[in-house]
Amino acid sequence: MRSAFVSALLLGSLGLSACTVTVRPNTELGGSGSNLITRLTPDRGEGAAYAVGEPVQFSVTVRTPGYLTLVALNPGGYASPLVQNVYVGAGTTTFPRVQDGATYNVAPPRGLQRVRAIFTRVRPTADLVFSGVYDGQRWNGATETYLRPYALADRDVQETYLYIR
């Protein structure tokens, strides 16, 4: 179980609060661009609206096997990991995975919820925990710090988003 998906974790349920935005076009982030992540979307599609309490899933498609971290950033700037350094095979994986025994349910605050996927082909050696309050600059800085040890060809970052109503 996780401590919170941007808000609160409730016995078997991970609370979400507003979701993602695509990072690949974001020129401020030096960690992306290798095109290893080909798709990241919430189950209703990017930009969809979810009522507080509704479940949400995220599909991530990668070109090669590797390690994935999903981090949620709520409208108030609080970030929390959904999964961290999880091995995924090439192709599409939907989170939460059945074997994880968790659900992601959206939770306040209402507004835009961002979810960032960070992928590396090699097992991450650093255990940087994405938890706390971030502004845009610190959010990208934490991601870049996490990715710095890996070659550009071995890492990628993307974001998606949803709205909590």
Coordinates of N, CA, C and O in Angstrom, one line a residue:
M1 N 0.8 -1.2 0.0 CA 0.0 0.0 0.0 C 0.9 1.2 0.0 O 2.0 1.2 0.6
R2 N 0.4 2.3 -0.5 CA 1.1 3.5 -0.6 C 0.5 4.5 0.5 O -0.5 4.3 1.0
S3 N 1.3 5.5 0.8 CA 0.9 6.5 1.8 C -0.2 7.4 1.3 O -1.0 7.9 2.0
A4 N -0.1 7.8 0.0 CA -1.1 8.6 -0.6 C -0.9 8.9 -2.1 O 0.3 9.0 -2.5
F5 N -1.9 8.9 -2.9 CA -1.7 9.3 -4.3 C -2.2 10.7 -4.3 O -3.4 10.9 -4.6
V6 N -1.4 11.5 -4.0 CA -1.6 13.0 -3.9 C -2.4 13.4 -2.8 O -2.4 14.5 -2.4
S7 N -3.1 12.5 -2.1 CA -3.9 13.0 -1.0 C -3.8 11.9 0.1 O -3.0 12.1 1.0
A8 N -4.6 10.9 0.1 CA -4.7 10.0 1.2 C -4.9 8.5 0.8 O -5.5 8.3 -0.2
L9 N -4.3 7.6 1.5 CA -4.4 6.2 1.2 C -5.4 5.7 2.3 O -5.2 5.9 3.5
L10 N -6.4 5.0 1.8 CA -7.4 4.5 2.8 C -7.5 3.0 2.6 O -8.0 2.5 1.6
L11 N -6.9 2.2 3.5 CA -7.0 0.8 3.5 C -7.3 0.1 2.2 O -8.4 -0.2 1.9
G12 N -6.3 -0.1 1.4 CA -6.5 -0.7 0.1 C -6.8 0.2 -1.0 O -7.0 -0.2 -2.2
S13 N -6.9 1.5 -0.8 CA -7.3 2.5 -1.7 C -6.3 3.6 -1.7 O -6.0 4.1 -0.6
L14 N -5.8 4.0 -2.8 CA -4.9 5.1 -2.9 C -5.6 6.4 -3.3 O -6.2 6.4 -4.4
G15 N -5.6 7.4 -2.6 CA -6.4 8.6 -2.9 C -5.7 9.5 -3.9 O -4.5 9.7 -3.8
L16 N -6.3 9.9 -4.9 CA -5.8 10.8 -6.0 C -6.4 12.2 -5.9 O -7.5 12.3 -5.6
S17 N -5.6 13.1 -6.4 CA -6.1 14.4 -6.4 C -5.6 15.0 -7.7 O -4.4 14.9 -8.0
A18 N -6.3 15.6 -8.5 CA -6.0 16.2 -9.8 C -4.8 15.5 -10.5 O -3.9 15.2 -9.8
C19 N -4.8 15.3 -11.8 CA -3.8 14.5 -12.4 C -2.9 15.2 -13.5 O -2.6 16.3 -13.3
T20 N -2.3 14.7 -14.5 CA -1.2 14.9 -15.3 C -1.1 15.9 -16.4 O -2.1 16.5 -16.8
V21 N 0.0 16.1 -17.0 CA 0.3 16.9 -18.2 C 1.5 16.3 -18.9 O 2.4 15.8 -18.2
T22 N 1.5 16.3 -20.2 CA 2.6 15.6 -20.9 C 3.9 16.4 -20.8 O 3.9 17.6 -21.1
V23 N 4.9 15.7 -20.4 CA 6.2 16.3 -20.2 C 7.1 16.4 -21.5 O 7.9 17.2 -21.7
R24 N 6.9 15.4 -22.4 CA 7.8 15.3 -23.6 C 7.9 16.7 -24.3 O 9.0 17.1 -24.6
P25 N 6.9 17.5 -24.5 CA 7.0 18.8 -25.1 C 7.6 19.8 -24.1 O 8.0 20.9 -24.5
N26 N 7.8 19.5 -22.9 CA 8.3 20.4 -21.9 C 9.8 20.5 -22.0 O 10.5 19.6 -21.7
T27 N 10.3 21.6 -22.6 CA 11.7 21.8 -22.8 C 12.5 22.1 -21.6 O 13.7 22.1 -21.6
E28 N 11.8 22.4 -20.5 CA 12.5 22.6 -19.2 C 13.0 21.3 -18.6 O 13.9 21.4 -17.7
L29 N 12.6 20.2 -19.0 CA 12.9 18.9 -18.4 C 13.9 18.2 -19.3 O 13.6 17.7 -20.3
G30 N 15.2 18.1 -18.8 CA 16.2 17.4 -19.6 C 16.2 15.9 -19.6 O 17.0 15.3 -20.3
G31 N 15.3 15.3 -18.8 CA 15.3 13.9 -18.6 C 14.5 13.1 -19.7 O 14.6 11.9 -19.7
S32 N 13.8 13.8 -20.5 CA 12.9 13.1 -21.4 C 13.4 13.3 -22.8 O 14.4 14.0 -23.1
G33 N 12.8 12.5 -23.7 CA 13.2 12.7 -25.1 C 13.7 11.4 -25.8 O 13.9 11.4 -27.0
S34 N 13.9 10.3 -25.1 CA 14.4 9.1 -25.7 C 13.3 8.2 -26.3 O 13.5 7.2 -26.9
N35 N 12.0 8.6 -26.1 CA 10.9 7.9 -26.7 C 10.7 6.5 -26.2 O 10.3 5.6 -27.0
L36 N 11.1 6.2 -25.0 CA 10.9 4.9 -24.5 C 9.5 4.6 -24.0 O 9.0 3.5 -24.0
I37 N 8.9 5.7 -23.4 CA 7.5 5.7 -23.0 C 6.7 6.2 -24.3 O 6.8 7.3 -24.7
T38 N 5.8 5.3 -24.8 CA 5.0 5.7 -26.0 C 3.6 6.2 -25.6 O 3.0 6.8 -26.4
R39 N 3.2 5.8 -24.4 CA 1.8 6.2 -24.0 C 1.7 6.2 -22.5 O 2.2 5.3 -21.8
L40 N 1.0 7.2 -22.0 CA 0.6 7.3 -20.6 C -0.8 7.9 -20.5 O -0.9 9.1 -20.9
T41 N -1.8 7.2 -20.1 CA -3.1 7.7 -20.0 C -3.9 7.2 -18.9 O -3.8 6.0 -18.5
P42 N -4.8 8.0 -18.3 CA -5.8 7.5 -17.3 C -6.8 6.7 -18.1 O -7.0 6.8 -19.3
D43 N -7.6 5.8 -17.4 CA -8.5 4.9 -18.1 C -9.6 5.6 -18.9 O -10.1 5.0 -19.9
R44 N -10.0 6.8 -18.6 CA -11.0 7.5 -19.3 C -10.4 8.5 -20.4 O -11.1 9.2 -21.1
G45 N -9.1 8.5 -20.5 CA -8.4 9.4 -21.4 C -7.8 10.6 -20.8 O -8.3 11.0 -19.7
E46 N -6.8 11.1 -21.4 CA -6.2 12.3 -20.8 C -7.1 13.5 -20.7 O -7.9 13.7 -21.7
G47 N -7.1 14.1 -19.6 CA -8.0 15.3 -19.4 C -9.4 15.0 -18.9 O -10.2 15.9 -18.8
A48 N -9.7 13.7 -18.7 CA -11.0 13.3 -18.3 C -11.3 13.8 -16.9 O -10.4 14.1 -16.1
A49 N -12.6 13.9 -16.5 CA -13.0 14.3 -15.2 C -13.4 13.1 -14.4 O -14.1 12.2 -14.9
Y50 N -13.1 13.1 -13.1 CA -13.4 12.1 -12.2 C -14.0 12.7 -10.9 O -13.5 13.7 -10.4
A51 N -15.1 12.2 -10.4 CA -15.6 12.7 -9.1 C -14.8 12.1 -8.0 O -14.2 11.0 -8.1
V52 N -14.8 12.9 -6.9 CA -14.1 12.4 -5.7 C -14.6 11.0 -5.3 O -15.8 10.8 -5.3
G53 N -13.7 10.1 -5.0 CA -14.1 8.7 -4.7 C -14.1 7.7 -5.8 O -14.0 6.5 -5.6
E54 N -14.1 8.2 -7.1 CA -14.1 7.3 -8.2 C -12.7 6.6 -8.4 O -11.7 7.3 -8.2
P55 N -12.7 5.4 -8.8 CA -11.4 4.7 -9.1 C -10.9 5.2 -10.4 O -11.6 5.6 -11.3
V56 N -9.5 5.2 -10.5 CA -8.9 5.5 -11.8 C -7.7 4.5 -11.9 O -7.1 4.0 -11.0
Q57 N -7.4 4.2 -13.2 CA -6.3 3.4 -13.6 C -5.4 4.1 -14.6 O -6.0 5.0 -15.3
F58 N -4.2 3.8 -14.7 CA -3.3 4.4 -15.6 C -2.6 3.3 -16.5 O -2.1 2.3 -15.9
S59 N -2.6 3.5 -17.8 CA -2.0 2.6 -18.7 C -0.7 3.2 -19.2 O -0.7 4.4 -19.6
V60 N 0.4 2.5 -19.1 CA 1.7 2.9 -19.5 C 2.3 2.0 -20.5 O 2.3 0.7 -20.3
T61 N 2.6 2.5 -21.7 CA 3.2 1.6 -22.7 C 4.7 2.0 -22.9 O 5.0 3.2 -23.1
V62 N 5.6 1.0 -22.9 CA 7.0 1.3 -23.0 C 7.5 0.4 -24.2 O 7.0 -0.7 -24.4
R63 N 8.6 0.8 -24.8 CA 9.2 0.1 -26.0 C 10.1 -1.0 -25.5 O 10.3 -1.9 -26.3
T64 N 10.6 -1.0 -24.3 CA 11.6 -1.9 -23.9 C 11.4 -2.2 -22.4 O 10.8 -1.4 -21.7
P65 N 11.8 -3.4 -21.9 CA 11.7 -3.6 -20.5 C 12.5 -2.6 -19.6 O 13.5 -2.1 -20.1
G66 N 12.0 -2.4 -18.4 CA 12.8 -1.4 -17.6 C 12.0 -1.2 -16.3 O 11.2 -2.0 -15.9
Y67 N 12.3 -0.1 -15.6 CA 11.8 0.2 -14.3 C 11.0 1.5 -14.3 O 11.5 2.5 -14.9
L68 N 9.8 1.5 -13.7 CA 8.9 2.6 -13.8 C 8.6 3.1 -12.4 O 8.4 2.4 -11.5
T69 N 8.5 4.5 -12.4 CA 8.0 5.2 -11.2 C 6.9 6.0 -11.7 O 7.0 6.7 -12.7
L70 N 5.7 6.0 -10.9 CA 4.6 6.9 -11.2 C 4.4 7.8 -10.0 O 4.4 7.3 -8.9
V71 N 4.4 9.1 -10.2 CA 4.3 10.1 -9.1 C 3.1 11.0 -9.5 O 3.0 11.5 -10.6
A72 N 2.2 11.2 -8.5 CA 1.1 12.1 -8.6 C 1.4 13.4 -8.0 O 2.0 13.5 -6.9
L73 N 1.0 14.5 -8.6 CA 1.1 15.9 -8.1 C -0.2 16.5 -8.1 O -0.9 16.7 -9.1
N74 N -0.7 16.8 -6.9 CA -2.1 17.4 -6.8 C -2.1 18.9 -7.0 O -1.0 19.5 -7.1
P75 N -3.3 19.5 -7.1 CA -3.4 21.0 -7.4 C -2.7 21.8 -6.4 O -2.2 22.9 -6.7
G76 N -2.5 21.3 -5.1 CA -1.8 22.1 -4.1 C -0.3 21.9 -4.1 O 0.4 22.5 -3.4
G77 N 0.2 21.1 -5.1 CA 1.6 20.9 -5.2 C 2.2 19.7 -4.4 O 3.4 19.5 -4.4
Y78 N 1.3 19.0 -3.7 CA 1.8 17.8 -3.0 C 2.0 16.6 -3.9 O 1.1 16.3 -4.6
A79 N 3.2 16.0 -3.9 CA 3.5 14.9 -4.7 C 3.6 13.6 -3.8 O 4.1 13.7 -2.7
S80 N 3.2 12.5 -4.4 CA 3.4 11.2 -3.7 C 3.5 10.1 -4.8 O 2.9 10.2 -5.8
P81 N 4.4 9.1 -4.5 CA 4.6 8.0 -5.5 C 3.4 7.1 -5.4 O 2.8 6.8 -4.4
L82 N 3.0 6.6 -6.6 CA 2.0 5.6 -6.8 C 2.7 4.2 -6.8 O 2.3 3.3 -6.1
V83 N 3.8 4.1 -7.6 CA 4.7 3.0 -7.7 C 6.1 3.5 -7.9 O 6.2 4.6 -8.5
Q84 N 7.0 2.8 -7.3 CA 8.4 3.3 -7.5 C 9.3 2.1 -7.8 O 9.3 1.1 -7.2
N85 N 10.1 2.4 -8.9 CA 11.1 1.4 -9.4 C 10.5 0.0 -9.6 O 11.1 -1.0 -9.3
V86 N 9.3 0.0 -10.2 CA 8.7 -1.3 -10.5 C 9.1 -1.8 -11.9 O 9.1 -1.1 -12.9
Y87 N 9.5 -3.1 -12.0 CA 9.9 -3.6 -13.3 C 8.6 -3.8 -14.1 O 7.6 -4.4 -13.7
V88 N 8.7 -3.4 -15.4 CA 7.7 -3.6 -16.4 C 8.3 -4.2 -17.7 O 9.4 -3.8 -18.0
G89 N 7.6 -5.1 -18.3 CA 8.0 -5.6 -19.6 C 7.7 -4.6 -20.7 O 6.9 -3.7 -20.5
A90 N 8.2 -4.9 -21.9 CA 7.9 -4.1 -23.1 C 6.4 -4.2 -23.3 O 5.8 -5.3 -23.1
G91 N 5.7 -3.2 -23.7 CA 4.3 -3.3 -24.0 C 3.5 -2.4 -23.0 O 4.1 -1.5 -22.4
T92 N 2.2 -2.7 -22.7 CA 1.4 -1.9 -21.9 C 1.1 -2.6 -20.5 O 0.9 -3.8 -20.5
T93 N 1.3 -1.8 -19.5 CA 1.0 -2.2 -18.1 C 0.0 -1.3 -17.6 O 0.1 -0.1 -17.7
T94 N -1.0 -1.8 -16.9 CA -2.1 -1.0 -16.3 C -1.9 -1.0 -14.8 O -1.6 -2.0 -14.2
F95 N -1.9 0.2 -14.2 CA -1.7 0.4 -12.7 C -3.0 1.0 -12.1 O -3.6 1.8 -12.7
P96 N -3.4 0.5 -11.0 CA -2.7 -0.5 -10.2 C -2.8 -1.9 -10.8 O -3.8 -2.2 -11.3
R97 N -1.7 -2.6 -10.6 CA -1.7 -4.0 -11.1 C -2.4 -4.9 -10.1 O -2.5 -4.6 -8.9
V98 N -3.1 -5.9 -10.6 CA -3.8 -6.8 -9.7 C -3.0 -7.4 -8.6 O -3.4 -7.4 -7.4
Q99 N -1.7 -7.7 -8.9 CA -0.9 -8.3 -7.8 C -0.5 -7.3 -6.8 O 0.0 -7.6 -5.7
D100 N -0.7 -6.0 -7.0 CA -0.3 -5.0 -6.0 C -1.4 -4.9 -4.9 O -1.2 -4.3 -3.9
G101 N -2.6 -5.4 -5.2 CA -3.7 -5.4 -4.2 C -4.2 -4.0 -3.8 O -4.6 -3.8 -2.7
A102 N -4.1 -3.0 -4.7 CA -4.5 -1.6 -4.3 C -5.4 -1.1 -5.3 O -5.6 -1.7 -6.4
T103 N -6.1 0.0 -5.0 CA -6.9 0.7 -6.0 C -6.5 2.2 -5.8 O -6.0 2.6 -4.8
Y104 N -6.7 2.9 -6.9 CA -6.4 4.3 -6.9 C -7.8 5.0 -7.0 O -8.5 4.9 -7.9
N105 N -8.1 5.8 -5.9 CA -9.4 6.5 -5.9 C -9.1 8.0 -5.8 O -8.2 8.4 -5.0
V106 N -9.8 8.8 -6.6 CA -9.5 10.2 -6.6 C -10.0 10.8 -5.3 O -11.0 10.4 -4.7
A107 N -9.2 11.8 -4.9 CA -9.5 12.5 -3.6 C -9.3 14.0 -3.7 O -8.5 14.4 -4.6
P108 N -9.8 14.8 -2.8 CA -9.6 16.2 -2.8 C -8.1 16.5 -2.6 O -7.4 15.6 -2.1
P109 N -7.6 17.6 -3.0 CA -8.4 18.8 -3.5 C -8.8 18.6 -4.9 O -8.2 17.9 -5.7
R110 N -9.9 19.3 -5.3 CA -10.4 19.3 -6.6 C -9.5 20.1 -7.5 O -8.9 21.1 -7.1
G111 N -9.5 19.8 -8.8 CA -8.7 20.5 -9.8 C -7.9 19.6 -10.7 O -8.2 18.4 -10.8
L112 N -6.8 20.1 -11.2 CA -5.9 19.4 -12.1 C -5.0 18.5 -11.4 O -4.2 18.9 -10.5
Q113 N -5.0 17.2 -11.6 CA -4.1 16.2 -11.1 C -3.1 15.8 -12.1 O -3.5 15.3 -13.2
R114 N -1.9 15.9 -11.9 CA -0.8 15.5 -12.8 C -0.2 14.2 -12.3 O -0.1 14.0 -11.1
V115 N 0.1 13.3 -13.3 CA 0.8 12.1 -13.0 C 2.0 11.9 -13.9 O 1.8 12.0 -15.1
R116 N 3.2 11.8 -13.3 CA 4.4 11.7 -14.1 C 4.9 10.3 -14.1 O 5.0 9.6 -13.0
A117 N 5.3 9.8 -15.3 CA 5.9 8.5 -15.4 C 7.4 8.7 -15.7 O 7.7 9.5 -16.5
I118 N 8.2 8.0 -14.9 CA 9.7 8.1 -15.0 C 10.2 6.7 -15.3 O 9.9 5.8 -14.5
F119 N 10.9 6.5 -16.4 CA 11.3 5.2 -16.8 C 12.8 5.1 -17.0 O 13.4 6.1 -17.6
T120 N 13.4 4.1 -16.6 CA 14.8 3.8 -16.9 C 14.9 2.4 -17.3 O 14.2 1.5 -16.9
R121 N 15.9 2.1 -18.3 CA 16.1 0.8 -18.7 C 16.9 -0.1 -17.7 O 16.8 -1.3 -17.7
V122 N 17.7 0.6 -16.9 CA 18.5 -0.1 -15.9 C 17.9 0.2 -14.5 O 17.2 1.2 -14.3
R123 N 18.0 -0.8 -13.6 CA 17.5 -0.7 -12.3 C 18.0 0.6 -11.6 O 19.2 0.7 -11.5
P124 N 17.2 1.5 -11.1 CA 17.7 2.7 -10.4 C 18.4 2.3 -9.2 O 18.1 1.4 -8.4
T125 N 19.5 3.0 -9.0 CA 20.4 2.8 -7.8 C 20.0 3.7 -6.6 O 20.2 3.4 -5.5
A126 N 19.4 4.9 -7.0 CA 19.0 5.9 -6.0 C 17.6 5.6 -5.6 O 16.8 5.2 -6.4
D127 N 17.3 5.8 -4.3 CA 16.0 5.7 -3.8 C 15.4 7.1 -3.5 O 14.9 7.3 -2.4
L128 N 15.5 8.0 -4.4 CA 14.9 9.3 -4.2 C 13.4 9.1 -4.0 O 12.7 8.5 -4.9
V129 N 12.8 9.6 -3.0 CA 11.4 9.5 -2.7 C 10.7 10.8 -3.2 O 11.1 11.8 -2.7
F130 N 9.8 10.6 -4.1 CA 9.0 11.8 -4.5 C 7.9 12.0 -3.6 O 6.8 11.5 -3.8
S131 N 8.1 12.7 -2.6 CA 7.0 13.0 -1.6 C 7.3 14.4 -1.0 O 8.4 14.7 -0.7
G132 N 6.2 15.2 -0.9 CA 6.4 16.5 -0.4 C 5.7 17.5 -1.3 O 5.0 17.1 -2.2
V133 N 5.9 18.8 -1.0 CA 5.3 19.9 -1.8 C 6.3 20.4 -2.8 O 7.5 20.6 -2.5
Y134 N 5.9 20.5 -4.1 CA 6.7 21.0 -5.2 C 6.1 22.1 -5.9 O 4.9 22.0 -6.2
D135 N 6.9 23.0 -6.4 CA 6.4 24.0 -7.4 C 6.9 23.4 -8.7 O 7.6 22.4 -8.7
G136 N 6.6 24.0 -9.9 CA 7.0 23.5 -11.2 C 8.5 23.3 -11.3 O 9.0 22.3 -11.8
Q137 N 9.3 24.2 -10.8 CA 10.8 24.2 -10.8 C 11.3 23.0 -10.0 O 12.2 22.3 -10.4
R138 N 10.9 22.9 -8.8 CA 11.3 21.8 -7.9 C 10.9 20.5 -8.4 O 11.6 19.5 -8.2
W139 N 9.7 20.4 -9.0 CA 9.1 19.2 -9.5 C 10.0 18.6 -10.6 O 10.4 17.5 -10.6
N140 N 10.4 19.5 -11.6 CA 11.3 19.1 -12.6 C 12.7 18.9 -12.1 O 13.4 18.0 -12.5
G141 N 13.2 19.7 -11.1 CA 14.5 19.5 -10.6 C 14.6 18.1 -9.9 O 15.7 17.5 -10.0
A142 N 13.6 17.7 -9.1 CA 13.7 16.4 -8.5 C 13.7 15.3 -9.5 O 14.5 14.3 -9.3
T143 N 13.0 15.4 -10.6 CA 13.0 14.4 -11.6 C 14.4 14.4 -12.3 O 14.9 13.3 -12.5
E144 N 14.9 15.5 -12.6 CA 16.3 15.5 -13.2 C 17.3 15.0 -12.3 O 18.2 14.2 -12.7
T145 N 17.3 15.2 -11.0 CA 18.2 14.7 -10.1 C 18.1 13.1 -10.0 O 19.1 12.4 -10.0
Y146 N 16.9 12.6 -10.1 CA 16.7 11.2 -10.1 C 17.3 10.5 -11.3 O 17.8 9.5 -11.3
L147 N 17.1 11.2 -12.5 CA 17.5 10.7 -13.8 C 19.0 10.9 -14.1 O 19.6 10.2 -15.0
R148 N 19.7 11.8 -13.5 CA 21.0 12.2 -13.8 C 22.0 11.1 -14.0 O 22.8 11.1 -14.9
P149 N 22.0 10.0 -13.2 CA 23.0 9.0 -13.4 C 22.8 8.1 -14.6 O 23.7 7.3 -15.0
Y150 N 21.7 8.3 -15.3 CA 21.4 7.4 -16.5 C 21.6 8.1 -17.8 O 21.2 9.3 -17.9
A151 N 22.1 7.4 -18.8 CA 22.3 7.9 -20.1 C 20.9 8.3 -20.7 O 19.9 7.7 -20.4
L152 N 20.9 9.4 -21.5 CA 19.7 9.9 -22.1 C 19.0 8.7 -22.9 O 17.7 8.7 -22.9
A153 N 19.7 7.8 -23.5 CA 19.1 6.7 -24.3 C 18.4 5.7 -23.3 O 17.6 4.9 -23.8
D154 N 18.7 5.8 -22.0 CA 18.2 4.8 -21.1 C 17.1 5.3 -20.2 O 16.8 4.7 -19.2
R155 N 16.6 6.5 -20.4 CA 15.6 7.1 -19.5 C 14.6 7.9 -20.3 O 14.8 8.4 -21.5
D156 N 13.4 8.0 -19.8 CA 12.3 8.8 -20.4 C 11.4 9.3 -19.3 O 11.3 8.7 -18.2
V157 N 10.6 10.4 -19.6 CA 9.6 10.9 -18.7 C 8.5 11.4 -19.5 O 8.6 12.0 -20.6
Q158 N 7.3 11.1 -19.0 CA 6.0 11.7 -19.6 C 5.1 12.0 -18.5 O 5.2 11.4 -17.4
E159 N 4.2 12.9 -18.7 CA 3.1 13.2 -17.8 C 1.7 13.1 -18.5 O 1.7 13.2 -19.7
T160 N 0.7 12.9 -17.7 CA -0.7 12.9 -18.1 C -1.4 13.7 -17.1 O -0.9 14.1 -16.1
Y161 N -2.7 13.9 -17.3 CA -3.5 14.7 -16.3 C -5.0 14.2 -16.4 O -5.4 13.6 -17.3
L162 N -5.6 14.6 -15.3 CA -7.1 14.4 -15.2 C -7.6 15.5 -14.3 O -6.8 16.2 -13.6
Y163 N -8.9 15.6 -14.2 CA -9.5 16.6 -13.4 C -10.3 15.9 -12.3 O -11.0 15.0 -12.5
I164 N -10.2 16.5 -11.1 CA -11.0 16.0 -9.9 C -12.1 17.0 -9.8 O -11.9 18.2 -9.6
R165 N -13.3 16.5 -9.8 CA -14.5 17.4 -9.6 C -15.3 17.0 -8.3 O -15.1 16.0 -7.8

